[in-house]
């Protein structure tokens, strides 16, 4: 991991800034069951969800596909997408960390696999999105982490240099994806752990 040259700090959103909890979403939508993991997989690892994340379909189309493909009812689809949004609560300390990075003079951005309607909900519900100097969203570019192209899209969209950039993500394979294109990367566990990791590569907070 490079150090001392960082000018840009890039945050993932799910499980870095807000909580993303597929098992909880499924439990709230359908109730307790022994098959929560299988249900979550059938929804959030499906072609429908991938297409939604890539911006190829809308939430309305996704609901129709879930009804057709896995037999969800209208009400179940409405509950599902309600809880998809409402369970995304702020992770303690992360917004403060974004603010301190920005106050310290770093360019602060987002790189997220995310859905148009969820991004709209987050913008309406919280004020953190306006802190970003830019954002690369999977649904807007039709790419997903850890595809190299999404990291290159981040760099080109916002005129960033890879050696001057650090990316923060909760998933090890997304961290590795960033490192493979020359971006420093930190695997997020908590805001305090992330702050220490940033300082260890020369980010001055």
PDB file of C-alpha atoms in Angstrom, residues 39-183:
ATOM      1  CA  UNK A  39     -34.181 -16.595   0.370  1.00  0.00           C
ATOM      2  CA  UNK A  40     -31.626 -13.788   0.537  1.00  0.00           C
ATOM      3  CA  UNK A  41     -29.512 -15.495  -2.121  1.00  0.00           C
ATOM      4  CA  UNK A  42     -32.535 -15.975  -4.423  1.00  0.00           C
ATOM      5  CA  UNK A  43     -33.235 -12.235  -4.215  1.00  0.00           C
ATOM      6  CA  UNK A  44     -29.902 -10.436  -3.841  1.00  0.00           C
ATOM      7  CA  UNK A  45     -27.679 -12.756  -5.890  1.00  0.00           C
ATOM      8  CA  UNK A  46     -30.189 -13.106  -8.711  1.00  0.00           C
ATOM      9  CA  UNK A  47     -29.903 -11.800 -12.266  1.00  0.00           C
ATOM     10  CA  UNK A  48     -32.756  -9.446 -11.368  1.00  0.00           C
ATOM     11  CA  UNK A  49     -30.776  -7.766  -8.589  1.00  0.00           C
ATOM     12  CA  UNK A  50     -27.625  -7.639 -10.718  1.00  0.00           C
ATOM     13  CA  UNK A  51     -29.611  -5.972 -13.507  1.00  0.00           C
ATOM     14  CA  UNK A  52     -31.065  -3.496 -11.009  1.00  0.00           C
ATOM     15  CA  UNK A  53     -27.571  -2.716  -9.682  1.00  0.00           C
ATOM     16  CA  UNK A  54     -26.318  -2.161 -13.238  1.00  0.00           C
ATOM     17  CA  UNK A  55     -29.177   0.220 -14.010  1.00  0.00           C
ATOM     18  CA  UNK A  56     -30.583  -2.076 -16.701  1.00  0.00           C
ATOM     19  CA  UNK A  57     -34.037  -2.297 -15.095  1.00  0.00           C
ATOM     20  CA  UNK A  58     -36.081  -0.200 -12.668  1.00  0.00           C
ATOM     21  CA  UNK A  59     -37.392  -1.184  -9.253  1.00  0.00           C
ATOM     22  CA  UNK A  60     -40.841  -1.629 -10.833  1.00  0.00           C
ATOM     23  CA  UNK A  61     -39.438  -4.109 -13.351  1.00  0.00           C
ATOM     24  CA  UNK A  62     -37.543  -5.926 -10.590  1.00  0.00           C
ATOM     25  CA  UNK A  63     -40.754  -6.387  -8.606  1.00  0.00           C
ATOM     26  CA  UNK A  64     -42.459  -7.867 -11.661  1.00  0.00           C
ATOM     27  CA  UNK A  65     -39.539 -10.225 -12.238  1.00  0.00           C
ATOM     28  CA  UNK A  66     -39.515 -11.379  -8.608  1.00  0.00           C
ATOM     29  CA  UNK A  67     -43.219 -12.154  -8.876  1.00  0.00           C
ATOM     30  CA  UNK A  68     -42.665 -14.140 -12.052  1.00  0.00           C
ATOM     31  CA  UNK A  69     -39.394 -15.877 -11.183  1.00  0.00           C
ATOM     32  CA  UNK A  70     -39.716 -16.708  -7.478  1.00  0.00           C
ATOM     33  CA  UNK A  71     -43.421 -16.271  -6.884  1.00  0.00           C
ATOM     34  CA  UNK A  72     -43.469 -13.236  -4.626  1.00  0.00           C
ATOM     35  CA  UNK A  73     -46.808 -11.499  -4.128  1.00  0.00           C
ATOM     36  CA  UNK A  74     -47.457  -7.789  -4.699  1.00  0.00           C
ATOM     37  CA  UNK A  75     -47.437  -7.219  -0.948  1.00  0.00           C
ATOM     38  CA  UNK A  76     -44.200  -9.157  -0.450  1.00  0.00           C
ATOM     39  CA  UNK A  77     -42.499  -7.096  -3.163  1.00  0.00           C
ATOM     40  CA  UNK A  78     -43.704  -3.848  -1.592  1.00  0.00           C
ATOM     41  CA  UNK A  79     -42.487  -4.963   1.845  1.00  0.00           C
ATOM     42  CA  UNK A  80     -39.167  -6.148   0.407  1.00  0.00           C
ATOM     43  CA  UNK A  81     -38.272  -2.831  -1.185  1.00  0.00           C
ATOM     44  CA  UNK A  82     -39.586  -0.897   1.822  1.00  0.00           C
ATOM     45  CA  UNK A  83     -37.175  -2.776   4.084  1.00  0.00           C
ATOM     46  CA  UNK A  84     -34.355  -2.609   1.507  1.00  0.00           C
ATOM     47  CA  UNK A  85     -34.459   1.157   2.029  1.00  0.00           C
ATOM     48  CA  UNK A  86     -35.541   1.519   5.652  1.00  0.00           C
ATOM     49  CA  UNK A  87     -32.863  -0.798   7.079  1.00  0.00           C
ATOM     50  CA  UNK A  88     -30.090   1.391   5.649  1.00  0.00           C
ATOM     51  CA  UNK A  89     -29.267   3.244   8.848  1.00  0.00           C
ATOM     52  CA  UNK A  90     -26.097   5.273   9.329  1.00  0.00           C
ATOM     53  CA  UNK A  91     -23.029   3.435  10.584  1.00  0.00           C
ATOM     54  CA  UNK A  92     -21.638   5.072  13.699  1.00  0.00           C
ATOM     55  CA  UNK A  93     -18.828   7.525  13.028  1.00  0.00           C
ATOM     56  CA  UNK A  94     -18.659   7.202   9.249  1.00  0.00           C
ATOM     57  CA  UNK A  95     -20.249  10.538   8.320  1.00  0.00           C
ATOM     58  CA  UNK A  96     -17.985  12.272  10.823  1.00  0.00           C
ATOM     59  CA  UNK A  97     -14.998  10.580   9.184  1.00  0.00           C
ATOM     60  CA  UNK A  98     -16.124  11.797   5.745  1.00  0.00           C
ATOM     61  CA  UNK A  99     -16.448  15.334   7.141  1.00  0.00           C
ATOM     62  CA  UNK A 100     -13.000  15.241   8.699  1.00  0.00           C
ATOM     63  CA  UNK A 101     -11.396  13.968   5.495  1.00  0.00           C
ATOM     64  CA  UNK A 102     -13.052  16.812   3.632  1.00  0.00           C
ATOM     65  CA  UNK A 103     -12.105  19.415   6.257  1.00  0.00           C
ATOM     66  CA  UNK A 104      -8.492  18.214   6.078  1.00  0.00           C
ATOM     67  CA  UNK A 105      -8.437  19.124   2.378  1.00  0.00           C
ATOM     68  CA  UNK A 106      -8.885  15.729   0.751  1.00  0.00           C
ATOM     69  CA  UNK A 107     -11.178  15.206  -2.210  1.00  0.00           C
ATOM     70  CA  UNK A 108     -13.941  12.899  -0.958  1.00  0.00           C
ATOM     71  CA  UNK A 109     -15.893  10.639  -3.311  1.00  0.00           C
ATOM     72  CA  UNK A 110     -18.159   7.592  -3.381  1.00  0.00           C
ATOM     73  CA  UNK A 111     -17.846   4.364  -5.349  1.00  0.00           C
ATOM     74  CA  UNK A 112     -20.849   2.108  -4.837  1.00  0.00           C
ATOM     75  CA  UNK A 113     -22.695  -0.834  -6.319  1.00  0.00           C
ATOM     76  CA  UNK A 114     -26.107   0.709  -5.935  1.00  0.00           C
ATOM     77  CA  UNK A 115     -29.598   1.086  -7.360  1.00  0.00           C
ATOM     78  CA  UNK A 116     -31.067   4.362  -8.686  1.00  0.00           C
ATOM     79  CA  UNK A 117     -34.037   4.225  -6.313  1.00  0.00           C
ATOM     80  CA  UNK A 118     -31.866   3.440  -3.283  1.00  0.00           C
ATOM     81  CA  UNK A 119     -29.503   6.313  -4.073  1.00  0.00           C
ATOM     82  CA  UNK A 120     -32.516   8.638  -4.346  1.00  0.00           C
ATOM     83  CA  UNK A 121     -33.765   7.392  -0.965  1.00  0.00           C
ATOM     84  CA  UNK A 122     -30.370   7.975   0.666  1.00  0.00           C
ATOM     85  CA  UNK A 123     -30.157  11.492  -0.769  1.00  0.00           C
ATOM     86  CA  UNK A 124     -33.656  12.291   0.515  1.00  0.00           C
ATOM     87  CA  UNK A 125     -33.135  10.729   3.946  1.00  0.00           C
ATOM     88  CA  UNK A 126     -29.600  11.749   4.884  1.00  0.00           C
ATOM     89  CA  UNK A 127     -27.351  14.732   4.246  1.00  0.00           C
ATOM     90  CA  UNK A 128     -24.052  12.867   3.729  1.00  0.00           C
ATOM     91  CA  UNK A 129     -24.318  12.573  -0.073  1.00  0.00           C
ATOM     92  CA  UNK A 130     -23.824  16.310  -0.504  1.00  0.00           C
ATOM     93  CA  UNK A 131     -20.407  15.955   1.164  1.00  0.00           C
ATOM     94  CA  UNK A 132     -19.064  13.991  -1.800  1.00  0.00           C
ATOM     95  CA  UNK A 133     -17.112  15.828  -4.492  1.00  0.00           C
ATOM     96  CA  UNK A 134     -18.351  13.143  -6.885  1.00  0.00           C
ATOM     97  CA  UNK A 135     -19.794   9.649  -6.995  1.00  0.00           C
ATOM     98  CA  UNK A 136     -19.484   6.664  -9.312  1.00  0.00           C
ATOM     99  CA  UNK A 137     -22.619   4.507  -9.005  1.00  0.00           C
ATOM    100  CA  UNK A 138     -22.899   1.078 -10.622  1.00  0.00           C
ATOM    101  CA  UNK A 139     -26.417   1.771 -11.913  1.00  0.00           C
ATOM    102  CA  UNK A 140     -25.123   4.856 -13.742  1.00  0.00           C
ATOM    103  CA  UNK A 141     -22.110   3.201 -15.388  1.00  0.00           C
ATOM    104  CA  UNK A 142     -23.444  -0.343 -15.887  1.00  0.00           C
ATOM    105  CA  UNK A 143     -20.483  -1.908 -14.071  1.00  0.00           C
ATOM    106  CA  UNK A 144     -20.008  -3.670 -10.739  1.00  0.00           C
ATOM    107  CA  UNK A 145     -17.104  -4.055  -8.339  1.00  0.00           C
ATOM    108  CA  UNK A 146     -14.632  -5.703  -8.511  1.00  0.00           C
ATOM    109  CA  UNK A 147     -14.589  -5.299 -12.310  1.00  0.00           C
ATOM    110  CA  UNK A 148     -11.430  -3.299 -13.151  1.00  0.00           C
ATOM    111  CA  UNK A 149     -13.521  -1.095 -15.446  1.00  0.00           C
ATOM    112  CA  UNK A 150     -15.515   0.410 -12.573  1.00  0.00           C
ATOM    113  CA  UNK A 151     -12.337   1.580 -10.842  1.00  0.00           C
ATOM    114  CA  UNK A 152     -11.038   3.019 -14.105  1.00  0.00           C
ATOM    115  CA  UNK A 153     -14.423   4.725 -14.532  1.00  0.00           C
ATOM    116  CA  UNK A 154     -14.041   6.283 -11.072  1.00  0.00           C
ATOM    117  CA  UNK A 155     -10.592   7.599 -11.960  1.00  0.00           C
ATOM    118  CA  UNK A 156     -11.574   8.974 -15.365  1.00  0.00           C
ATOM    119  CA  UNK A 157     -14.938  10.421 -14.306  1.00  0.00           C
ATOM    120  CA  UNK A 158     -13.401  12.471 -11.521  1.00  0.00           C
ATOM    121  CA  UNK A 159      -9.919  13.127 -12.945  1.00  0.00           C
ATOM    122  CA  UNK A 160      -8.134  11.132 -10.229  1.00  0.00           C
ATOM    123  CA  UNK A 161      -4.700   9.513 -10.274  1.00  0.00           C
ATOM    124  CA  UNK A 162      -4.609   5.961  -8.860  1.00  0.00           C
ATOM    125  CA  UNK A 163      -1.449   6.483  -6.717  1.00  0.00           C
ATOM    126  CA  UNK A 164      -3.107   9.519  -5.088  1.00  0.00           C
ATOM    127  CA  UNK A 165      -6.315   7.662  -4.223  1.00  0.00           C
ATOM    128  CA  UNK A 166      -7.416   5.380  -1.383  1.00  0.00           C
ATOM    129  CA  UNK A 167     -10.619   3.340  -1.538  1.00  0.00           C
ATOM    130  CA  UNK A 168     -12.550   2.079   1.511  1.00  0.00           C
ATOM    131  CA  UNK A 169     -14.825  -0.976   1.175  1.00  0.00           C
ATOM    132  CA  UNK A 170     -16.124  -3.648   3.552  1.00  0.00           C
ATOM    133  CA  UNK A 171     -15.558  -6.542   1.111  1.00  0.00           C
ATOM    134  CA  UNK A 172     -12.078  -8.029   0.670  1.00  0.00           C
ATOM    135  CA  UNK A 173     -12.559  -8.774  -3.038  1.00  0.00           C
ATOM    136  CA  UNK A 174     -13.515  -5.134  -3.731  1.00  0.00           C
ATOM    137  CA  UNK A 175     -10.434  -3.964  -1.835  1.00  0.00           C
ATOM    138  CA  UNK A 176      -8.325  -6.340  -3.946  1.00  0.00           C
ATOM    139  CA  UNK A 177      -9.999  -5.058  -7.119  1.00  0.00           C
ATOM    140  CA  UNK A 178      -8.938  -1.510  -6.304  1.00  0.00           C
ATOM    141  CA  UNK A 179      -5.387  -2.567  -5.479  1.00  0.00           C
ATOM    142  CA  UNK A 180      -5.078  -4.408  -8.799  1.00  0.00           C
ATOM    143  CA  UNK A 181      -5.544  -1.113 -10.663  1.00  0.00           C
ATOM    144  CA  UNK A 182      -3.048   0.727  -8.460  1.00  0.00           C
ATOM    145  CA  UNK A 183      -5.423   2.311  -5.935  1.00  0.00           C
TER     146      UNK A 183
END
